[in-house]
């Protein structure tokens, strides 16, 4: 599969490397693509560098991995996102802490509204780049869950396959109503910032969805 990466820093660079190892073709991009030459040389075949618009045009799937404050600019630069699957790795951190979103709205839904026409799936946002690089490819009970959320079932199916290819166990937490389960802040018995295997993730989601129903 061809994947365009918009924002090739820690998360974008790490996930892109994992996908190249799995045989996918990756175009890494940023506001300064000339600074990415070393990354591509280190990765080797199936990796190339381009501009953000080139990444958006190249990819069947686009990975958005920029700071929260740069999301609007990156989406505007990408342009060609209509109908494309957009994997959103961002978290709502600003220089003043977490951005306050409208009551009940997850950061995932906020970005889905900003990226109108794209088929957004939230993923790769719960664990640091360093941990993802170290834990990818574990097997059996040690295999690490990568939770994801979205409203488009077909897009989620494709993203789940890419998660598997990157060495993690895909775990669907639901749609936008449940997406905040995998978003910051870090808190006890949550997904953000925590390493879970599949059995633990299933038990945790059952607890969280049960609490949600009690609040309704």
mmCIF file of C-alpha atoms in Angstrom:
data_model
loop_
_atom_site.group_PDB
_atom_site.id
_atom_site.type_symbol
_atom_site.label_atom_id
_atom_site.label_comp_id
_atom_site.label_asym_id
_atom_site.label_seq_id
_atom_site.Cartn_x
_atom_site.Cartn_y
_atom_site.Cartn_z
ATOM 1 C CA UNK A 1 0.000 0.000 0.000
ATOM 2 C CA UNK A 2 1.105 3.583 -0.608
ATOM 3 C CA UNK A 3 1.092 5.770 2.498
ATOM 4 C CA UNK A 4 1.824 9.482 2.623
ATOM 5 C CA UNK A 5 3.096 10.776 5.947
ATOM 6 C CA UNK A 6 2.379 14.397 6.811
ATOM 7 C CA UNK A 7 4.739 15.235 9.644
ATOM 8 C CA UNK A 8 7.716 12.880 9.720
ATOM 9 C CA UNK A 9 9.006 13.504 13.228
ATOM 10 C CA UNK A 10 9.108 10.987 16.049
ATOM 11 C CA UNK A 11 5.781 9.221 15.595
ATOM 12 C CA UNK A 12 5.525 9.706 11.825
ATOM 13 C CA UNK A 13 9.110 8.604 11.280
ATOM 14 C CA UNK A 14 8.817 5.576 13.556
ATOM 15 C CA UNK A 15 5.533 4.288 12.152
ATOM 16 C CA UNK A 16 6.739 4.912 8.607
ATOM 17 C CA UNK A 17 9.829 2.777 9.225
ATOM 18 C CA UNK A 18 7.674 -0.055 10.566
ATOM 19 C CA UNK A 19 5.467 0.071 7.474
ATOM 20 C CA UNK A 20 8.469 0.067 5.123
ATOM 21 C CA UNK A 21 9.721 -3.075 6.859
ATOM 22 C CA UNK A 22 6.313 -4.633 6.189
ATOM 23 C CA UNK A 23 6.642 -3.874 2.470
ATOM 24 C CA UNK A 24 4.551 -0.711 2.119
ATOM 25 C CA UNK A 25 5.680 2.270 0.031
ATOM 26 C CA UNK A 26 6.028 5.438 2.097
ATOM 27 C CA UNK A 27 6.401 9.085 1.129
ATOM 28 C CA UNK A 28 7.641 11.116 4.098
ATOM 29 C CA UNK A 29 6.846 14.828 4.098
ATOM 30 C CA UNK A 30 7.091 17.891 6.301
ATOM 31 C CA UNK A 31 7.255 21.660 5.950
ATOM 32 C CA UNK A 32 10.995 21.191 5.345
ATOM 33 C CA UNK A 33 11.343 17.993 3.277
ATOM 34 C CA UNK A 34 15.024 18.678 2.602
ATOM 35 C CA UNK A 35 15.661 17.801 6.250
ATOM 36 C CA UNK A 36 14.296 14.272 5.772
ATOM 37 C CA UNK A 37 16.954 12.982 3.364
ATOM 38 C CA UNK A 38 18.874 11.233 6.139
ATOM 39 C CA UNK A 39 15.743 9.438 7.326
ATOM 40 C CA UNK A 40 15.056 8.003 3.888
ATOM 41 C CA UNK A 41 18.691 6.993 3.316
ATOM 42 C CA UNK A 42 18.642 5.116 6.630
ATOM 43 C CA UNK A 43 15.404 3.312 5.760
ATOM 44 C CA UNK A 44 16.342 2.383 2.194
ATOM 45 C CA UNK A 45 13.985 0.940 -0.404
ATOM 46 C CA UNK A 46 10.273 1.827 -0.506
ATOM 47 C CA UNK A 47 10.853 5.214 1.139
ATOM 48 C CA UNK A 48 10.992 8.619 -0.482
ATOM 49 C CA UNK A 49 10.673 12.285 0.475
ATOM 50 C CA UNK A 50 8.315 14.936 -0.842
ATOM 51 C CA UNK A 51 6.208 17.941 -0.002
ATOM 52 C CA UNK A 52 2.980 17.746 1.983
ATOM 53 C CA UNK A 53 0.797 18.064 -1.151
ATOM 54 C CA UNK A 54 2.856 15.299 -2.793
ATOM 55 C CA UNK A 55 2.345 13.042 0.226
ATOM 56 C CA UNK A 56 -1.408 13.641 0.117
ATOM 57 C CA UNK A 57 -1.520 12.823 -3.588
ATOM 58 C CA UNK A 58 0.769 9.780 -3.264
ATOM 59 C CA UNK A 59 -0.960 7.985 -0.427
ATOM 60 C CA UNK A 60 -3.942 5.669 -0.514
ATOM 61 C CA UNK A 61 -3.724 6.340 3.222
ATOM 62 C CA UNK A 62 -2.392 9.501 4.869
ATOM 63 C CA UNK A 63 -0.808 9.589 8.339
ATOM 64 C CA UNK A 64 -1.199 12.975 10.036
ATOM 65 C CA UNK A 65 1.461 13.391 12.718
ATOM 66 C CA UNK A 66 2.001 17.059 13.513
ATOM 67 C CA UNK A 67 1.658 19.111 16.714
ATOM 68 C CA UNK A 68 -1.937 19.971 17.592
ATOM 69 C CA UNK A 69 -1.326 23.636 16.866
ATOM 70 C CA UNK A 70 -0.150 22.727 13.360
ATOM 71 C CA UNK A 71 -3.142 20.610 12.332
ATOM 72 C CA UNK A 72 -5.023 23.355 10.479
ATOM 73 C CA UNK A 73 -1.921 24.359 8.500
ATOM 74 C CA UNK A 74 -1.079 20.753 7.629
ATOM 75 C CA UNK A 75 -4.607 19.969 6.461
ATOM 76 C CA UNK A 76 -4.682 23.115 4.344
ATOM 77 C CA UNK A 77 -1.339 22.169 2.758
ATOM 78 C CA UNK A 78 -2.409 18.572 2.092
ATOM 79 C CA UNK A 79 -5.396 19.709 -0.011
ATOM 80 C CA UNK A 80 -6.155 16.363 -1.710
ATOM 81 C CA UNK A 81 -7.829 14.443 1.116
ATOM 82 C CA UNK A 82 -11.360 13.863 -0.183
ATOM 83 C CA UNK A 83 -12.237 10.196 0.162
ATOM 84 C CA UNK A 84 -8.818 9.281 1.560
ATOM 85 C CA UNK A 85 -8.217 7.473 4.821
ATOM 86 C CA UNK A 86 -6.551 9.832 7.287
ATOM 87 C CA UNK A 87 -4.841 8.296 10.319
ATOM 88 C CA UNK A 88 -4.735 10.954 13.030
ATOM 89 C CA UNK A 89 -1.925 10.509 15.581
ATOM 90 C CA UNK A 90 -2.303 13.959 17.128
ATOM 91 C CA UNK A 91 -3.133 14.823 20.731
ATOM 92 C CA UNK A 92 -4.628 18.110 21.852
ATOM 93 C CA UNK A 93 -1.540 19.494 23.615
ATOM 94 C CA UNK A 94 -0.713 23.199 23.369
ATOM 95 C CA UNK A 95 1.907 25.368 25.077
ATOM 96 C CA UNK A 96 -0.697 25.980 27.794
ATOM 97 C CA UNK A 97 -1.621 22.350 28.343
ATOM 98 C CA UNK A 98 -4.575 20.465 26.904
ATOM 99 C CA UNK A 99 -6.851 22.474 24.648
ATOM 100 C CA UNK A 100 -10.365 22.744 25.998
ATOM 101 C CA UNK A 101 -12.792 21.287 23.472
ATOM 102 C CA UNK A 102 -16.583 21.699 23.434
ATOM 103 C CA UNK A 103 -18.329 19.516 26.014
ATOM 104 C CA UNK A 104 -18.534 15.921 24.897
ATOM 105 C CA UNK A 105 -16.359 16.357 21.798
ATOM 106 C CA UNK A 106 -13.277 14.186 21.438
ATOM 107 C CA UNK A 107 -10.142 15.522 19.770
ATOM 108 C CA UNK A 108 -10.699 12.850 17.124
ATOM 109 C CA UNK A 109 -14.124 14.214 16.209
ATOM 110 C CA UNK A 110 -12.728 17.751 16.234
ATOM 111 C CA UNK A 111 -10.128 16.792 13.623
ATOM 112 C CA UNK A 112 -12.646 14.790 11.608
ATOM 113 C CA UNK A 113 -14.716 17.959 11.290
ATOM 114 C CA UNK A 114 -11.649 19.949 10.274
ATOM 115 C CA UNK A 115 -10.625 17.356 7.669
ATOM 116 C CA UNK A 116 -13.974 17.292 5.884
ATOM 117 C CA UNK A 117 -14.090 14.731 3.102
ATOM 118 C CA UNK A 118 -11.377 12.552 4.647
ATOM 119 C CA UNK A 119 -12.192 9.251 6.365
ATOM 120 C CA UNK A 120 -10.455 9.845 9.676
ATOM 121 C CA UNK A 121 -9.337 7.118 12.069
ATOM 122 C CA UNK A 122 -7.557 7.909 15.341
ATOM 123 C CA UNK A 123 -4.533 5.662 16.029
ATOM 124 C CA UNK A 124 -0.857 5.607 17.076
ATOM 125 C CA UNK A 125 -1.444 8.421 19.598
ATOM 126 C CA UNK A 126 -1.366 6.523 22.901
ATOM 127 C CA UNK A 127 2.295 5.443 23.105
ATOM 128 C CA UNK A 128 5.577 7.309 22.661
ATOM 129 C CA UNK A 129 7.612 6.847 19.511
ATOM 130 C CA UNK A 130 10.408 5.225 21.493
ATOM 131 C CA UNK A 131 8.084 2.694 23.061
ATOM 132 C CA UNK A 132 6.465 1.922 19.717
ATOM 133 C CA UNK A 133 9.878 1.235 18.190
ATOM 134 C CA UNK A 134 10.835 -1.072 21.080
ATOM 135 C CA UNK A 135 7.568 -2.979 21.445
ATOM 136 C CA UNK A 136 6.578 -3.504 17.798
ATOM 137 C CA UNK A 137 6.585 -7.150 16.806
ATOM 138 C CA UNK A 138 6.043 -8.750 20.210
ATOM 139 C CA UNK A 139 3.984 -11.928 20.052
ATOM 140 C CA UNK A 140 1.654 -13.966 22.243
ATOM 141 C CA UNK A 141 0.506 -12.378 25.522
ATOM 142 C CA UNK A 142 3.286 -9.795 25.190
ATOM 143 C CA UNK A 143 1.856 -8.358 21.963
ATOM 144 C CA UNK A 144 0.949 -4.726 22.589
ATOM 145 C CA UNK A 145 -2.477 -3.361 21.719
ATOM 146 C CA UNK A 146 -2.752 -0.321 19.444
ATOM 147 C CA UNK A 147 -6.217 1.150 20.045
ATOM 148 C CA UNK A 148 -8.027 3.008 17.296
ATOM 149 C CA UNK A 149 -11.350 4.813 16.852
ATOM 150 C CA UNK A 150 -13.465 6.070 13.975
ATOM 151 C CA UNK A 151 -16.874 6.116 12.325
ATOM 152 C CA UNK A 152 -16.023 4.643 8.896
ATOM 153 C CA UNK A 153 -16.049 0.835 9.143
ATOM 154 C CA UNK A 154 -14.130 0.218 5.915
ATOM 155 C CA UNK A 155 -11.470 2.795 6.802
ATOM 156 C CA UNK A 156 -11.081 1.179 10.214
ATOM 157 C CA UNK A 157 -10.644 -2.240 8.600
ATOM 158 C CA UNK A 158 -7.781 -0.945 6.452
ATOM 159 C CA UNK A 159 -6.161 0.854 9.386
ATOM 160 C CA UNK A 160 -6.417 -2.314 11.475
ATOM 161 C CA UNK A 161 -4.437 -4.114 8.775
ATOM 162 C CA UNK A 162 -1.756 -1.421 8.830
ATOM 163 C CA UNK A 163 -1.581 -1.654 12.625
ATOM 164 C CA UNK A 164 -1.043 -5.403 12.329
ATOM 165 C CA UNK A 165 1.655 -4.834 9.715
ATOM 166 C CA UNK A 166 3.460 -2.421 12.049
ATOM 167 C CA UNK A 167 3.710 -5.103 14.731
ATOM 168 C CA UNK A 168 0.816 -4.333 17.073
ATOM 169 C CA UNK A 169 -2.565 -5.821 17.926
ATOM 170 C CA UNK A 170 -5.335 -3.597 16.524
ATOM 171 C CA UNK A 171 -8.069 -2.837 19.052
ATOM 172 C CA UNK A 172 -11.246 -1.012 18.059
ATOM 173 C CA UNK A 173 -12.618 1.130 20.907
ATOM 174 C CA UNK A 174 -15.576 2.465 18.903
ATOM 175 C CA UNK A 175 -16.569 5.750 17.305
ATOM 176 C CA UNK A 176 -16.232 9.398 18.258
ATOM 177 C CA UNK A 177 -18.229 8.924 21.473
ATOM 178 C CA UNK A 178 -15.647 6.417 22.701
ATOM 179 C CA UNK A 179 -12.562 8.065 21.167
ATOM 180 C CA UNK A 180 -11.812 10.020 24.332
ATOM 181 C CA UNK A 181 -10.939 6.668 25.958
ATOM 182 C CA UNK A 182 -7.667 6.742 23.980
ATOM 183 C CA UNK A 183 -6.956 10.472 24.298
ATOM 184 C CA UNK A 184 -5.085 12.432 26.982
ATOM 185 C CA UNK A 185 -4.790 13.158 29.816
ATOM 186 C CA UNK A 186 -3.086 10.104 31.240
ATOM 187 C CA UNK A 187 -5.163 8.645 34.067
ATOM 188 C CA UNK A 188 -5.575 5.346 35.931
ATOM 189 C CA UNK A 189 -7.170 2.497 33.998
ATOM 190 C CA UNK A 190 -7.145 4.248 30.651
ATOM 191 C CA UNK A 191 -5.554 3.624 27.261
ATOM 192 C CA UNK A 192 -3.547 6.805 26.794
ATOM 193 C CA UNK A 193 0.064 6.355 27.883
ATOM 194 C CA UNK A 194 -0.435 2.723 28.929
ATOM 195 C CA UNK A 195 0.784 -0.591 27.524
ATOM 196 C CA UNK A 196 -1.927 -3.246 27.439
ATOM 197 C CA UNK A 197 -2.250 -6.675 25.908
ATOM 198 C CA UNK A 198 -5.480 -7.803 24.249
ATOM 199 C CA UNK A 199 -7.098 -9.439 27.285
ATOM 200 C CA UNK A 200 -6.472 -6.403 29.485
ATOM 201 C CA UNK A 201 -7.680 -4.023 26.774
ATOM 202 C CA UNK A 202 -10.937 -5.948 26.383
ATOM 203 C CA UNK A 203 -11.582 -5.882 30.127
ATOM 204 C CA UNK A 204 -10.754 -2.184 30.332
ATOM 205 C CA UNK A 205 -13.036 -1.226 27.442
ATOM 206 C CA UNK A 206 -15.866 -3.212 29.020
ATOM 207 C CA UNK A 207 -15.405 -1.256 32.253
ATOM 208 C CA UNK A 208 -15.231 2.092 30.478
ATOM 209 C CA UNK A 209 -18.277 1.518 28.281
ATOM 210 C CA UNK A 210 -20.211 0.309 31.323
ATOM 211 C CA UNK A 211 -19.413 3.525 33.181
ATOM 212 C CA UNK A 212 -20.440 5.543 30.150
ATOM 213 C CA UNK A 213 -23.851 3.871 30.054
ATOM 214 C CA UNK A 214 -24.392 4.670 33.737
ATOM 215 C CA UNK A 215 -23.794 8.364 33.018
ATOM 216 C CA UNK A 216 -26.393 8.482 30.219
#
